[in-house]
Short mmCIF file of C-alpha atoms in Angstrom, two decimals:
data_model
loop_
_atom_site.label_atom_id
_atom_site.label_comp_id
_atom_site.label_asym_id
_atom_site.label_seq_id
_atom_site.Cartn_x
_atom_site.Cartn_y
_atom_site.Cartn_z
CA MET P 1 36.38 -62.41 13.26
CA LEU P 2 37.21 -63.77 9.85
CA LYS P 3 40.37 -65.80 9.56
CA VAL P 4 42.27 -66.36 6.31
CA GLU P 5 42.96 -70.02 6.94
CA TYR P 6 39.26 -70.92 6.84
CA CYS P 7 38.78 -69.45 3.38
CA LYS P 8 39.68 -72.14 0.96
CA ASN P 9 38.60 -70.15 -2.06
CA ARG P 10 40.58 -66.97 -2.70
CA SER P 11 37.82 -65.53 -4.82
CA LEU P 12 35.31 -66.09 -2.03
CA TRP P 13 37.61 -64.26 0.38
CA MET P 14 37.81 -61.22 -1.91
CA LEU P 15 34.00 -61.11 -2.10
CA VAL P 16 33.79 -61.10 1.68
CA ILE P 17 36.26 -58.20 1.93
CA LEU P 18 34.28 -56.21 -0.66
CA PHE P 19 31.04 -56.83 1.24
CA VAL P 20 32.50 -55.58 4.53
CA LEU P 21 33.88 -52.42 2.87
CA THR P 22 30.52 -51.76 1.25
CA VAL P 23 28.74 -52.03 4.59
CA ILE P 24 31.20 -49.63 6.24
CA ALA P 25 30.93 -47.11 3.40
CA GLY P 26 27.15 -47.24 3.59
CA CYS P 27 26.94 -46.40 7.29
CA ASP P 28 25.44 -42.98 8.06
CA ASN P 29 27.98 -41.02 10.13
CA ASP P 30 25.32 -39.63 12.47
CA THR P 31 23.00 -42.60 12.93
CA GLY P 32 25.12 -45.66 12.12
CA LYS P 33 22.33 -46.95 9.89
CA ILE P 34 22.98 -48.32 6.48
CA GLY P 35 22.15 -45.89 3.70
CA LYS P 36 23.56 -43.25 1.37
CA PRO P 37 26.37 -40.97 2.55
CA ALA P 38 24.95 -38.19 4.75
CA LEU P 39 24.07 -34.87 3.05
CA LYS P 40 23.04 -31.55 4.61
CA PRO P 41 19.28 -31.93 5.26
CA VAL P 42 17.08 -30.30 2.61
CA GLN P 43 15.03 -28.65 5.36
CA SER P 44 18.10 -26.82 6.63
CA ILE P 45 18.81 -25.42 3.18
CA THR P 46 15.19 -24.27 2.87
CA ASN P 47 15.22 -22.65 6.31
CA ALA P 48 18.36 -20.73 5.45
CA SER P 49 16.55 -19.06 2.53
CA VAL P 50 13.29 -18.28 4.31
CA VAL P 51 12.66 -14.58 4.93
CA SER P 52 10.57 -14.13 8.08
CA ILE P 53 8.70 -10.83 8.20
CA LYS P 54 6.88 -9.71 11.33
CA LEU P 55 4.74 -6.76 10.34
CA GLY P 56 2.99 -4.43 12.79
CA VAL P 57 -0.07 -2.34 11.95
CA VAL P 58 -1.35 0.69 13.88
CA LEU P 59 -4.76 1.86 12.63
CA PRO P 60 -8.10 2.84 14.22
CA TYR P 61 -10.28 -0.24 14.73
CA SER P 62 -12.69 1.44 17.12
CA GLY P 63 -14.09 4.95 17.41
CA PRO P 64 -15.36 7.27 14.66
CA PHE P 65 -12.62 6.33 12.18
CA ALA P 66 -12.87 2.54 12.53
CA GLY P 67 -13.84 2.28 8.89
CA TYR P 68 -10.32 3.27 7.89
CA GLY P 69 -8.87 0.50 10.05
CA GLU P 70 -11.05 -2.24 8.64
CA GLU P 71 -10.43 -1.12 5.06
CA GLY P 72 -6.70 -1.08 5.77
CA ARG P 73 -6.82 -4.57 7.24
CA GLN P 74 -8.55 -5.90 4.12
CA GLY P 75 -5.85 -4.45 1.87
CA ILE P 76 -3.00 -5.77 4.01
CA LYS P 77 -4.47 -9.27 4.19
CA LEU P 78 -4.76 -9.43 0.40
CA ALA P 79 -1.14 -8.28 -0.02
CA VAL P 80 0.06 -10.98 2.39
CA THR P 81 -2.01 -13.67 0.65
CA GLU P 82 -0.61 -12.72 -2.75
CA ALA P 83 2.96 -12.61 -1.43
CA SER P 84 2.58 -16.07 0.12
CA GLU P 85 1.36 -17.41 -3.22
CA GLN P 86 4.17 -15.67 -5.11
CA PHE P 87 7.10 -16.63 -2.88
CA GLY P 88 5.79 -19.87 -1.38
CA GLU P 89 8.05 -21.36 1.26
CA ARG P 90 10.63 -18.61 0.75
CA VAL P 91 8.64 -16.23 2.93
CA ASN P 92 6.96 -16.40 6.31
CA ILE P 93 4.77 -13.37 7.11
CA LYS P 94 3.07 -12.61 10.41
CA VAL P 95 0.90 -9.52 10.86
CA LEU P 96 0.05 -8.01 14.26
CA TYR P 97 -2.75 -5.42 14.43
CA GLU P 98 -3.07 -2.75 17.13
CA ASP P 99 -5.97 -0.33 17.62
CA SER P 100 -5.06 3.37 17.80
CA LYS P 101 -8.71 4.23 18.55
CA GLY P 102 -8.09 7.34 16.46
CA GLU P 103 -6.03 8.89 19.27
CA GLY P 104 -2.37 9.93 19.24
CA ALA P 105 -1.53 8.60 22.71
CA ASP P 106 -3.05 5.20 21.91
CA ALA P 107 -1.22 5.11 18.57
CA VAL P 108 2.12 5.69 20.35
CA ARG P 109 1.38 3.02 22.97
CA ALA P 110 0.49 0.57 20.20
CA PHE P 111 3.68 1.34 18.28
CA ARG P 112 5.89 0.86 21.33
CA LYS P 113 4.24 -2.48 22.09
CA LEU P 114 4.78 -3.71 18.54
CA ALA P 115 8.40 -2.56 18.55
CA ASP P 116 9.53 -3.50 22.08
CA THR P 117 7.36 -6.49 22.98
CA ASP P 118 6.43 -8.06 19.65
CA LYS P 119 9.75 -7.21 17.97
CA VAL P 120 8.21 -6.40 14.59
CA ASN P 121 10.46 -5.61 11.63
CA ALA P 122 8.36 -2.66 10.39
CA VAL P 123 5.07 -0.90 11.10
CA ILE P 124 2.28 0.33 8.82
CA GLY P 125 0.46 3.37 10.22
CA GLU P 126 -1.31 5.72 10.60
CA VAL P 127 -4.16 7.34 8.72
CA LEU P 128 -4.82 10.46 10.82
CA SER P 129 -2.00 12.98 10.34
CA SER P 130 -2.06 14.07 13.99
CA ASN P 131 -1.43 10.48 15.08
CA THR P 132 1.33 9.92 12.55
CA LEU P 133 3.07 13.11 13.65
CA ALA P 134 3.19 11.52 17.11
CA LEU P 135 4.51 8.20 15.74
CA ALA P 136 7.31 9.46 13.49
CA PRO P 137 9.73 10.51 16.28
CA VAL P 138 9.09 7.22 18.10
CA ALA P 139 10.00 5.30 14.93
CA ASP P 140 13.26 7.25 14.85
CA GLU P 141 13.92 6.65 18.54
CA LEU P 142 13.37 2.88 18.30
CA LYS P 143 14.84 2.60 14.78
CA VAL P 144 11.78 0.82 13.40
CA PRO P 145 10.73 1.60 9.80
CA LEU P 146 7.31 3.27 9.66
CA VAL P 147 5.44 3.11 6.35
CA VAL P 148 2.61 5.64 6.26
CA PRO P 149 -0.28 4.71 3.97
CA ALA P 150 -2.51 7.78 4.18
CA SER P 151 -1.32 10.67 6.39
CA THR P 152 -0.78 13.67 4.13
CA ASN P 153 0.45 16.44 6.47
CA ALA P 154 3.67 17.90 5.07
CA ASP P 155 5.60 17.79 8.36
CA ILE P 156 5.46 14.02 8.91
CA THR P 157 8.68 13.05 7.12
CA ARG P 158 10.56 16.04 8.54
CA VAL P 159 10.64 14.45 12.00
CA GLY P 160 13.15 11.65 11.45
CA ASN P 161 14.86 9.17 9.16
CA TYR P 162 12.76 6.03 9.59
CA THR P 163 9.45 7.22 8.11
CA VAL P 164 8.40 6.86 4.48
CA ARG P 165 4.94 7.35 3.05
CA ILE P 166 3.21 6.23 -0.10
CA CYS P 167 0.53 8.94 -0.26
CA PHE P 168 0.71 12.43 -1.72
CA LEU P 169 0.92 15.52 0.54
CA ASP P 170 -1.58 18.19 1.58
CA PRO P 171 0.24 21.00 -0.26
CA GLU P 172 0.07 18.90 -3.43
CA GLN P 173 -3.60 17.99 -3.19
CA GLY P 174 -4.47 21.56 -2.10
CA ILE P 175 -2.95 22.92 -5.31
CA VAL P 176 -4.63 20.24 -7.44
CA LEU P 177 -8.05 20.90 -5.85
CA ALA P 178 -7.72 24.64 -6.37
CA LYS P 179 -6.72 24.17 -10.00
CA TYR P 180 -9.58 21.76 -10.69
CA ALA P 181 -12.15 24.01 -8.97
CA TRP P 182 -10.99 27.04 -10.95
CA ASP P 183 -10.24 25.49 -14.37
CA ASP P 184 -12.79 22.71 -14.63
CA LEU P 185 -15.66 23.58 -12.30
CA LYS P 186 -15.40 27.33 -13.04
CA ILE P 187 -15.79 28.13 -9.34
CA LYS P 188 -14.85 31.71 -8.40
CA ARG P 189 -16.04 32.10 -4.78
CA VAL P 190 -15.37 29.42 -2.17
CA ALA P 191 -16.24 29.10 1.51
CA ILE P 192 -14.09 26.82 3.68
CA MET P 193 -15.35 24.82 6.67
CA LEU P 194 -12.46 23.40 8.67
CA ASP P 195 -11.39 21.96 12.01
CA LYS P 196 -8.45 24.07 13.15
CA GLY P 197 -7.56 21.49 15.79
CA SER P 198 -6.79 18.89 13.09
CA ASP P 199 -3.35 18.97 11.45
CA TYR P 200 -4.88 17.47 8.31
CA SER P 201 -7.74 19.96 8.10
CA ALA P 202 -5.66 23.06 8.84
CA GLY P 203 -2.83 22.03 6.49
CA LEU P 204 -5.08 21.21 3.54
CA ALA P 205 -7.18 24.36 4.01
CA GLY P 206 -4.08 26.54 4.04
CA ALA P 207 -2.65 24.95 0.89
CA PHE P 208 -5.94 25.28 -1.00
CA LYS P 209 -6.56 28.87 0.10
CA LYS P 210 -3.13 30.03 -1.09
CA ALA P 211 -3.33 28.21 -4.44
CA PHE P 212 -6.91 29.34 -5.16
CA ALA P 213 -6.06 32.99 -4.49
CA GLN P 214 -3.04 32.77 -6.82
CA LEU P 215 -5.34 31.54 -9.59
CA GLY P 216 -7.66 34.53 -9.11
CA GLY P 217 -10.33 32.89 -6.94
CA GLU P 218 -11.76 34.31 -3.73
CA VAL P 219 -12.13 32.55 -0.40
CA VAL P 220 -15.17 34.45 0.93
CA GLY P 221 -14.79 33.14 4.48
CA GLU P 222 -13.74 30.36 6.81
CA SER P 223 -16.13 28.70 9.25
CA VAL P 224 -14.70 26.60 12.08
CA VAL P 225 -16.33 23.30 13.06
CA GLY P 226 -15.31 21.44 16.19
CA PRO P 227 -14.64 17.69 16.09
CA LYS P 228 -17.73 16.94 18.19
CA ASP P 229 -20.20 19.72 17.33
CA PRO P 230 -23.61 18.00 17.20
CA ASN P 231 -25.17 20.76 15.10
CA ILE P 232 -23.50 22.52 12.16
CA GLY P 233 -26.53 24.71 11.40
CA PRO P 234 -25.04 28.04 12.56
CA GLN P 235 -21.90 27.52 10.48
CA LEU P 236 -23.96 26.60 7.40
CA ILE P 237 -26.12 29.71 7.80
CA GLN P 238 -22.89 31.71 7.88
CA VAL P 239 -21.71 30.03 4.68
CA ARG P 240 -25.05 30.71 2.96
CA ASN P 241 -24.79 34.41 3.86
CA TRP P 242 -21.40 34.58 2.15
CA SER P 243 -23.00 33.70 -1.24
CA ALA P 244 -20.31 31.19 -2.11
CA ASP P 245 -20.33 29.13 -5.31
CA ALA P 246 -18.96 26.09 -3.53
CA VAL P 247 -17.84 24.84 -0.13
CA PHE P 248 -14.47 23.23 0.51
CA LEU P 249 -14.52 20.69 3.35
CA PRO P 250 -10.95 19.64 4.30
CA LEU P 251 -12.36 17.18 6.84
CA GLU P 252 -12.52 13.45 7.56
CA TYR P 253 -15.46 11.55 6.06
CA PRO P 254 -17.72 11.44 9.18
CA ARG P 255 -17.74 15.24 9.51
CA ALA P 256 -18.00 15.89 5.77
CA ALA P 257 -20.99 13.53 5.48
CA GLN P 258 -22.74 15.22 8.41
CA ILE P 259 -22.28 18.70 6.92
CA MET P 260 -23.54 17.73 3.46
CA ARG P 261 -26.57 15.95 4.90
CA GLN P 262 -27.45 18.93 7.08
CA ALA P 263 -26.93 21.37 4.19
CA LYS P 264 -29.36 19.38 2.06
CA ASN P 265 -31.93 19.39 4.86
CA MET P 266 -31.58 23.18 5.00
CA GLY P 267 -32.26 23.42 1.25
CA MET P 268 -28.75 24.59 0.37
CA LYS P 269 -27.69 23.81 -3.19
CA LEU P 270 -23.94 24.12 -3.39
CA THR P 271 -21.06 22.17 -4.87
CA PHE P 272 -19.01 20.52 -2.14
CA PHE P 273 -15.50 19.20 -2.57
CA GLY P 274 -12.84 17.78 -0.30
CA GLY P 275 -9.61 15.85 0.05
CA ASP P 276 -8.63 12.21 0.22
CA ALA P 277 -10.08 11.80 3.74
CA TRP P 278 -13.55 11.49 2.20
CA SER P 279 -12.60 8.39 0.26
CA SER P 280 -14.36 5.72 2.31
CA PRO P 281 -17.58 3.82 1.51
CA LYS P 282 -18.70 4.94 4.98
CA LEU P 283 -19.23 8.39 3.43
CA PHE P 284 -22.28 7.03 1.59
CA GLU P 285 -23.66 5.33 4.68
CA MET P 286 -23.42 8.53 6.72
CA GLY P 287 -24.28 11.11 4.06
CA GLY P 288 -26.80 9.29 1.89
CA ASP P 289 -27.57 10.94 -1.44
CA ALA P 290 -26.52 14.33 -0.03
CA VAL P 291 -22.92 13.52 -0.98
CA ASN P 292 -23.70 13.06 -4.67
CA GLY P 293 -22.44 15.77 -6.99
CA SER P 294 -19.31 16.46 -4.96
CA TYR P 295 -15.64 16.04 -5.89
CA ILE P 296 -12.52 14.80 -4.11
CA THR P 297 -8.84 14.19 -4.63
CA ALA P 298 -7.89 10.53 -4.36
CA HIS P 299 -4.99 8.09 -4.49
CA PHE P 300 -6.95 5.37 -6.25
CA ALA P 301 -9.90 4.95 -8.63
CA PRO P 302 -11.64 1.56 -8.55
CA ASP P 303 -12.94 2.08 -12.10
CA SER P 304 -9.46 2.69 -13.55
CA THR P 305 -8.68 0.83 -16.78
CA LYS P 306 -5.03 0.17 -15.84
CA GLU P 307 -4.27 -3.55 -15.72
CA ALA P 308 -2.59 -3.43 -12.31
CA VAL P 309 -5.64 -1.68 -10.83
CA LYS P 310 -8.13 -3.99 -12.57
CA THR P 311 -6.32 -7.05 -11.21
CA PHE P 312 -6.21 -5.61 -7.69
CA VAL P 313 -9.91 -4.70 -7.77
CA GLU P 314 -10.87 -8.13 -9.09
CA ASN P 315 -8.87 -9.97 -6.41
CA PHE P 316 -10.12 -7.66 -3.68
CA GLU P 317 -13.76 -8.13 -4.66
CA LYS P 318 -13.35 -11.92 -4.76
CA THR P 319 -11.93 -11.85 -1.25
CA ASN P 320 -14.09 -9.20 0.41
CA GLY P 321 -17.26 -8.97 -1.67
CA VAL P 322 -16.95 -5.17 -2.07
CA LYS P 323 -14.91 -2.74 -4.13
CA PRO P 324 -11.70 -1.54 -2.48
CA SER P 325 -11.49 1.94 -0.99
CA ASN P 326 -8.55 4.34 -1.13
CA MET P 327 -7.47 3.18 2.34
CA ALA P 328 -7.60 -0.47 1.28
CA ALA P 329 -5.49 0.24 -1.81
CA LEU P 330 -2.96 2.36 0.09
CA SER P 331 -2.56 -0.23 2.84
CA TYR P 332 -2.22 -2.97 0.22
CA ASP P 333 0.59 -0.99 -1.43
CA ALA P 334 2.28 -0.32 1.92
CA ALA P 335 2.35 -4.03 2.80
CA LYS P 336 3.51 -5.06 -0.69
CA MET P 337 6.29 -2.48 -0.65
CA ILE P 338 7.63 -3.76 2.68
CA ILE P 339 7.44 -7.40 1.57
CA GLN P 340 9.10 -6.63 -1.76
CA ALA P 341 11.89 -4.72 0.00
CA ALA P 342 12.54 -7.68 2.32
CA MET P 343 12.49 -10.26 -0.48
CA THR P 344 14.75 -8.19 -2.74
CA LYS P 345 17.40 -7.94 -0.02
CA ASN P 346 16.63 -11.42 1.37
CA ASP P 347 16.69 -9.63 4.71
CA ALA P 348 13.83 -8.37 6.90
CA SER P 349 15.96 -6.75 9.58
CA ARG P 350 14.90 -3.25 10.55
CA GLU P 351 17.97 -1.49 9.20
CA SER P 352 17.90 -3.39 5.92
CA LEU P 353 14.22 -2.63 5.43
CA ARG P 354 14.74 1.03 6.26
CA ASN P 355 17.49 1.34 3.62
CA ALA P 356 15.53 -0.62 1.01
CA LEU P 357 12.37 1.44 1.51
CA PHE P 358 14.20 4.73 1.05
CA ALA P 359 15.63 3.33 -2.21
CA VAL P 360 12.25 2.39 -3.77
CA LYS P 361 11.91 3.52 -7.39
CA ASP P 362 9.03 2.97 -9.81
CA PHE P 363 7.07 0.67 -7.51
CA GLN P 364 3.99 -0.37 -9.47
CA GLY P 365 1.18 -0.27 -6.95
CA ALA P 366 -2.60 -0.26 -6.96
CA THR P 367 -2.42 3.48 -6.27
CA GLY P 368 -0.01 4.17 -9.12
CA ASN P 369 3.70 4.41 -9.78
CA ILE P 370 5.58 5.30 -6.58
CA THR P 371 9.13 6.51 -6.09
CA ILE P 372 10.36 7.42 -2.61
CA LYS P 373 12.26 10.69 -2.41
CA PRO P 374 15.39 11.09 -0.22
CA ASN P 375 13.24 12.69 2.51
CA GLY P 376 10.80 9.75 2.58
CA ASP P 377 7.91 11.35 0.67
CA ALA P 378 6.38 9.76 -2.41
CA THR P 379 6.36 11.01 -5.96
CA LYS P 380 2.99 10.13 -7.51
CA ASP P 381 0.00 11.47 -9.42
CA ILE P 382 -3.28 12.68 -7.91
CA MET P 383 -6.70 11.62 -9.16
CA ILE P 384 -9.93 13.61 -9.20
CA LEU P 385 -13.09 11.61 -8.47
CA ASN P 386 -16.72 12.64 -8.81
CA ILE P 387 -19.34 11.20 -6.47
CA ALA P 388 -22.50 10.11 -8.28
CA ASN P 389 -25.05 7.38 -7.49
CA ASN P 390 -23.17 6.87 -4.21
CA GLN P 391 -20.03 5.77 -6.02
CA PHE P 392 -16.58 7.22 -6.56
CA ASN P 393 -16.05 7.78 -10.30
CA TYR P 394 -12.76 8.57 -12.00
CA VAL P 395 -12.59 11.99 -13.69
CA LYS P 396 -8.93 12.77 -14.42
CA THR P 397 -5.34 12.49 -13.23
CA ILE P 398 -3.23 15.52 -12.39
CA SER P 399 0.52 15.48 -11.78
CA PRO P 400 1.45 17.82 -8.94
CA VAL P 401 3.96 20.56 -9.72
CA GLU P 402 7.23 20.03 -7.84
#
């Protein structure tokens, strides 16, 4: 203890007092160490601004439609990579993938696991309309936003209030296909080969048939193909006997490829056309050159000259070594839309995401400009692609009539 009587120099005493006060002022309140006055740690400030997004994905990764799942995964991974580069430490994204195996029951089990066990903030899924029709009421029950990349059946968003989709609908693409077949291809007589057990196939066939008849065209007959028929020969003979100008195949790519290959082997020379479910590179692997000369509706054209599309295609090719498919582009847009919604609100909670997704306007995606309607459907254009040299080639864009 310092005592005044031992300090013979008053100035020296004042210096001692100042030194002691300086030491006390420099003590850290938490540690007692000498240093600058304590501030709130920088890490705590950073953590407070980090948006953590846990994203679930339900797609087929095994079974006949596994190609869709892998293409979707590629698109989602690119969207997450770009978001991490854009937002840096402000965002933390984790993606959990579940295999629907192309079956509705498995899709529902996967969704419940992601929602109840993994506690995801939102789910991307599905591609098959039948599976998504099974998921939509579960999303409503569990109050988990479901963003649908590619299921086009009209009934999907009528089920509940937690489902939005970024693809166009079967009634829209049915009308566009009918108009293109009649106006541009000058087709007057069409045969339809469909799977009546598929919500996608039945819905698209019905929309096309009605629109084509209104334009003055004739549907000369409908031939039913089962999902596992090994031989389509009898149905193709039936179609040939109808003397159709063209054949409409509202089917998924594995079935469409099989039919076109078998038709070529039978010497049939017809124009084939179909919906967005053909738009996978697997179509070329399964159908060979038999698929060339056909037409489809699509959400995305890899040879588009739009800057947003060119940038997406370039980045996708650098990452994956192949051109992106429709499913890759749609899944990319779905992931980006969810991430953007979370970052805009600085909140990835389920309810916040649900509200933000239903409020999306003029989202500039790889598949075009997207605005979400009050019922959860998307407003967007539809593209026509021609298949030549085993490639999808852009032909034109058609805006569906509301």
